[in-house]
Amino acid sequence: MSLRTKIAVAFSVLYICGFALICVFRIDDLRALDLNELGDYLAGVFGPLALAWLVFGYFQQGDELRQGTEALRLQATELNNAVTEQAKMASANEVALRNHENSLEPLFKVVASDSGWDDEGDFYFSFNLHNLGEYCEDIKVVAELGGREYPSKGIGTMFSGDCVALQRGGMKEWEEFVFSVEYRRRSGRRGRQSFSFVSYKDEDEPYPTYSAEKHPFLST
């Protein structure tokens, strides 16, 4: 029970006790009153008490409204905190899922092995494709020469540690090109890793050689 309620109850008890004492000392006068006069008398007596309770109810309702407003504010704060936490959890789950997906990636490495001219005088380039990462399948090799794509024969599957020897023909001498490996991860999603082959000439060598520069792929 709040302090205001205790004060209202105490005031009512004192008021009623005071009225009872008056009735005791003026009992003869009360008996002499007609019913309508007695009703007017009682209405006048209990009118202030009713007004006091009306004022008390007004302030009590104000307190309850303030408490309700504070409760709603606290609830809104808790909901906002819950939404923030859910957003953090969703972001963490997204990062975990992306890291898991990245952990399933094969990691291809290309090493140049040979280049030159075949018996028919056509220029060729040979290289080895290594998989240093996870298992993958449905592998396709695509070379981009002069803005056009030249698909090669599909490799099929590669386990971690596998190496495949490939050769690219139909090229101009020491032509730079982009080489891409398309594949399917163990999760079922497709991926692509690309390399730029750049030719350079060593002063001690009679012919240029190729070097492979890998393109970033985990952040794409």
Short mmCIF file of C-alpha atoms in Angstrom, two decimals:
data_model
loop_
_atom_site.label_atom_id
_atom_site.label_comp_id
_atom_site.label_asym_id
_atom_site.label_seq_id
_atom_site.Cartn_x
_atom_site.Cartn_y
_atom_site.Cartn_z
CA MET A 1 0.00 0.00 0.00
CA SER A 2 1.39 3.35 -1.03
CA LEU A 3 1.81 6.33 1.32
CA ARG A 4 -0.96 8.26 -0.43
CA THR A 5 -3.36 5.34 0.07
CA LYS A 6 -2.44 5.07 3.74
CA ILE A 7 -3.09 8.79 4.20
CA ALA A 8 -6.46 8.53 2.43
CA VAL A 9 -7.53 5.56 4.58
CA ALA A 10 -6.41 7.28 7.79
CA PHE A 11 -8.27 10.45 6.81
CA SER A 12 -11.42 8.46 6.05
CA VAL A 13 -11.24 6.60 9.38
CA LEU A 14 -10.75 9.84 11.32
CA TYR A 15 -13.53 11.54 9.39
CA ILE A 16 -15.98 8.68 10.03
CA CYS A 17 -14.97 8.50 13.70
CA GLY A 18 -15.55 12.23 14.05
CA PHE A 19 -18.94 11.89 12.39
CA ALA A 20 -19.82 8.99 14.72
CA LEU A 21 -18.92 11.09 17.77
CA ILE A 22 -21.13 13.93 16.54
CA CYS A 23 -23.97 11.47 16.01
CA VAL A 24 -23.54 10.15 19.56
CA PHE A 25 -23.66 13.62 21.14
CA ARG A 26 -26.48 14.84 18.86
CA ILE A 27 -28.52 11.68 18.67
CA ASP A 28 -31.71 13.44 19.87
CA ASP A 29 -31.42 16.07 17.14
CA LEU A 30 -30.92 13.36 14.51
CA ARG A 31 -34.00 11.48 15.65
CA ALA A 32 -36.07 14.62 15.31
CA LEU A 33 -35.15 15.08 11.63
CA ASP A 34 -37.50 14.03 8.85
CA LEU A 35 -36.26 11.50 6.32
CA ASN A 36 -35.59 14.13 3.62
CA GLU A 37 -33.76 16.33 6.14
CA LEU A 38 -31.75 13.31 7.31
CA GLY A 39 -30.84 12.54 3.70
CA ASP A 40 -29.68 16.11 3.09
CA TYR A 41 -27.68 15.97 6.30
CA LEU A 42 -25.93 12.71 5.37
CA ALA A 43 -25.23 14.01 1.86
CA GLY A 44 -23.63 17.10 3.30
CA VAL A 45 -21.61 15.03 5.74
CA PHE A 46 -20.24 12.49 3.26
CA GLY A 47 -19.83 14.96 0.36
CA PRO A 48 -16.35 16.14 1.48
CA LEU A 49 -15.27 12.52 2.01
CA ALA A 50 -16.45 11.58 -1.48
CA LEU A 51 -14.66 14.62 -2.92
CA ALA A 52 -11.48 13.67 -1.04
CA TRP A 53 -11.61 10.14 -2.49
CA LEU A 54 -12.22 11.59 -5.94
CA VAL A 55 -9.07 13.70 -5.62
CA PHE A 56 -7.20 10.71 -4.24
CA GLY A 57 -8.35 8.59 -7.18
CA TYR A 58 -7.17 11.26 -9.60
CA PHE A 59 -3.67 11.29 -8.12
CA GLN A 60 -3.66 7.48 -7.84
CA GLN A 61 -4.55 7.18 -11.53
CA GLY A 62 -1.73 9.60 -12.38
CA ASP A 63 0.72 7.43 -10.45
CA GLU A 64 -0.49 4.33 -12.27
CA LEU A 65 -0.16 6.05 -15.63
CA ARG A 66 3.38 7.12 -14.80
CA GLN A 67 4.21 3.59 -13.70
CA GLY A 68 2.68 2.21 -16.89
CA THR A 69 4.66 4.70 -18.98
CA GLU A 70 7.86 3.74 -17.20
CA ALA A 71 7.10 0.05 -17.72
CA LEU A 72 6.51 0.65 -21.43
CA ARG A 73 9.75 2.60 -21.66
CA LEU A 74 11.66 -0.24 -19.98
CA GLN A 75 9.96 -2.74 -22.27
CA ALA A 76 10.88 -0.66 -25.32
CA THR A 77 14.50 -0.51 -24.10
CA GLU A 78 14.54 -4.29 -23.60
CA LEU A 79 13.05 -4.85 -27.06
CA ASN A 80 15.64 -2.52 -28.58
CA ASN A 81 18.41 -4.39 -26.77
CA ALA A 82 16.94 -7.70 -27.94
CA VAL A 83 16.84 -6.46 -31.56
CA THR A 84 20.46 -5.30 -31.25
CA GLU A 85 21.52 -8.68 -29.88
CA GLN A 86 19.62 -10.48 -32.63
CA ALA A 87 21.35 -8.32 -35.22
CA LYS A 88 24.73 -9.16 -33.66
CA MET A 89 23.87 -12.86 -33.65
CA ALA A 90 22.72 -12.70 -37.27
CA SER A 91 25.95 -10.94 -38.23
CA ALA A 92 28.02 -13.50 -36.31
CA ASN A 93 26.12 -16.36 -37.96
CA GLU A 94 26.70 -14.79 -41.36
CA VAL A 95 30.43 -14.51 -40.68
CA ALA A 96 30.53 -18.11 -39.38
CA LEU A 97 28.67 -19.34 -42.46
CA ARG A 98 31.00 -17.41 -44.77
CA ASN A 99 34.06 -18.78 -42.94
CA HIS A 100 32.67 -22.30 -43.18
CA GLU A 101 32.02 -21.83 -46.89
CA ASN A 102 35.56 -20.49 -47.34
CA SER A 103 36.94 -23.52 -45.49
CA LEU A 104 35.44 -25.73 -48.23
CA GLU A 105 37.27 -23.89 -50.98
CA PRO A 106 39.88 -25.63 -53.09
CA LEU A 107 43.11 -23.68 -53.29
CA PHE A 108 44.53 -23.78 -56.79
CA LYS A 109 48.11 -23.02 -57.68
CA VAL A 110 49.50 -22.82 -61.22
CA VAL A 111 53.13 -23.55 -62.04
CA ALA A 112 54.49 -23.00 -65.58
CA SER A 113 56.25 -26.07 -66.90
CA ASP A 114 57.09 -25.49 -70.56
CA SER A 115 56.48 -23.21 -73.53
CA GLY A 116 57.63 -23.07 -77.11
CA TRP A 117 56.72 -24.31 -80.60
CA ASP A 118 55.43 -27.72 -81.53
CA ASP A 119 56.41 -29.72 -84.61
CA GLU A 120 53.88 -27.83 -86.71
CA GLY A 121 55.29 -24.49 -85.66
CA ASP A 122 52.37 -23.51 -83.41
CA PHE A 123 53.13 -21.80 -80.13
CA TYR A 124 52.02 -23.61 -76.96
CA PHE A 125 52.21 -23.14 -73.21
CA SER A 126 52.21 -25.99 -70.64
CA PHE A 127 51.55 -25.69 -66.93
CA ASN A 128 50.58 -27.75 -63.88
CA LEU A 129 47.40 -27.10 -61.89
CA HIS A 130 47.77 -28.01 -58.19
CA ASN A 131 44.93 -28.23 -55.64
CA LEU A 132 46.22 -27.36 -52.18
CA GLY A 133 42.77 -27.01 -50.61
CA GLU A 134 39.57 -29.05 -50.33
CA TYR A 135 38.00 -31.56 -52.68
CA CYS A 136 36.06 -30.16 -55.65
CA GLU A 137 34.37 -31.51 -58.77
CA ASP A 138 32.83 -30.53 -62.10
CA ILE A 139 36.03 -28.60 -62.86
CA LYS A 140 36.26 -26.61 -66.07
CA VAL A 141 39.22 -24.63 -67.35
CA VAL A 142 38.67 -21.46 -69.38
CA ALA A 143 41.32 -19.27 -71.06
CA GLU A 144 40.58 -15.69 -72.11
CA LEU A 145 42.63 -14.62 -75.10
CA GLY A 146 42.05 -11.32 -76.85
CA GLY A 147 38.72 -10.77 -75.08
CA ARG A 148 37.35 -14.20 -76.08
CA GLU A 149 36.92 -17.31 -73.93
CA TYR A 150 38.38 -20.64 -74.99
CA PRO A 151 37.05 -23.50 -72.85
CA SER A 152 39.28 -26.51 -72.34
CA LYS A 153 38.33 -30.07 -71.59
CA GLY A 154 36.71 -30.60 -68.19
CA ILE A 155 38.98 -32.12 -65.56
CA GLY A 156 36.25 -33.76 -63.45
CA THR A 157 37.37 -33.99 -59.80
CA MET A 158 40.43 -33.04 -57.81
CA PHE A 159 41.28 -34.05 -54.26
CA SER A 160 43.57 -32.13 -51.97
CA GLY A 161 47.14 -32.59 -53.21
CA ASP A 162 46.15 -33.55 -56.77
CA CYS A 163 48.05 -32.11 -59.75
CA VAL A 164 46.93 -32.00 -63.38
CA ALA A 165 49.14 -31.16 -66.38
CA LEU A 166 47.49 -28.84 -68.93
CA GLN A 167 48.55 -27.26 -72.21
CA ARG A 168 47.26 -24.18 -74.02
CA GLY A 169 47.71 -23.92 -77.77
CA GLY A 170 46.51 -21.61 -80.53
CA MET A 171 48.30 -18.64 -79.01
CA LYS A 172 50.43 -15.85 -80.30
CA GLU A 173 54.03 -15.96 -79.16
CA TRP A 174 54.28 -14.95 -75.47
CA GLU A 175 50.74 -13.63 -75.49
CA GLU A 176 49.47 -12.68 -72.05
CA PHE A 177 46.12 -14.18 -71.07
CA VAL A 178 43.74 -14.89 -68.18
CA PHE A 179 43.21 -18.45 -67.03
CA SER A 180 40.17 -19.41 -64.91
CA VAL A 181 39.18 -22.56 -63.06
CA GLU A 182 35.46 -23.09 -62.47
CA TYR A 183 34.40 -25.77 -59.96
CA ARG A 184 31.77 -27.03 -57.54
CA ARG A 185 32.57 -27.15 -53.80
CA ARG A 186 31.56 -29.95 -51.42
CA SER A 187 28.70 -27.70 -50.25
CA GLY A 188 27.27 -27.71 -53.78
CA ARG A 189 27.99 -24.04 -54.50
CA ARG A 190 30.03 -23.08 -57.52
CA GLY A 191 33.25 -21.08 -57.42
CA ARG A 192 35.82 -19.57 -59.72
CA GLN A 193 39.53 -18.79 -59.34
CA SER A 194 41.47 -16.85 -61.94
CA PHE A 195 45.11 -16.25 -62.83
CA SER A 196 46.83 -13.76 -65.10
CA PHE A 197 49.72 -15.17 -67.09
CA VAL A 198 52.32 -12.53 -67.77
CA SER A 199 55.41 -13.11 -69.90
CA TYR A 200 58.77 -11.68 -68.93
CA LYS A 201 62.29 -11.97 -70.32
CA ASP A 202 65.27 -12.93 -68.22
CA GLU A 203 68.58 -11.52 -69.44
CA ASP A 204 70.23 -14.92 -69.10
CA GLU A 205 67.52 -16.79 -71.07
CA PRO A 206 67.09 -16.77 -74.86
CA TYR A 207 63.28 -16.75 -74.70
CA PRO A 208 60.72 -15.16 -72.38
CA THR A 209 58.95 -17.20 -69.72
CA TYR A 210 55.55 -17.01 -68.04
CA SER A 211 54.63 -16.18 -64.45
CA ALA A 212 51.17 -16.65 -62.92
CA GLU A 213 49.53 -13.96 -60.78
CA LYS A 214 46.50 -15.18 -58.85
CA HIS A 215 43.41 -12.95 -58.56
CA PRO A 216 41.74 -12.54 -55.12
CA PHE A 217 38.64 -14.73 -54.83
CA LEU A 218 37.66 -15.15 -51.15
CA SER A 219 36.47 -11.55 -50.83
CA THR A 220 34.35 -11.58 -53.98
#
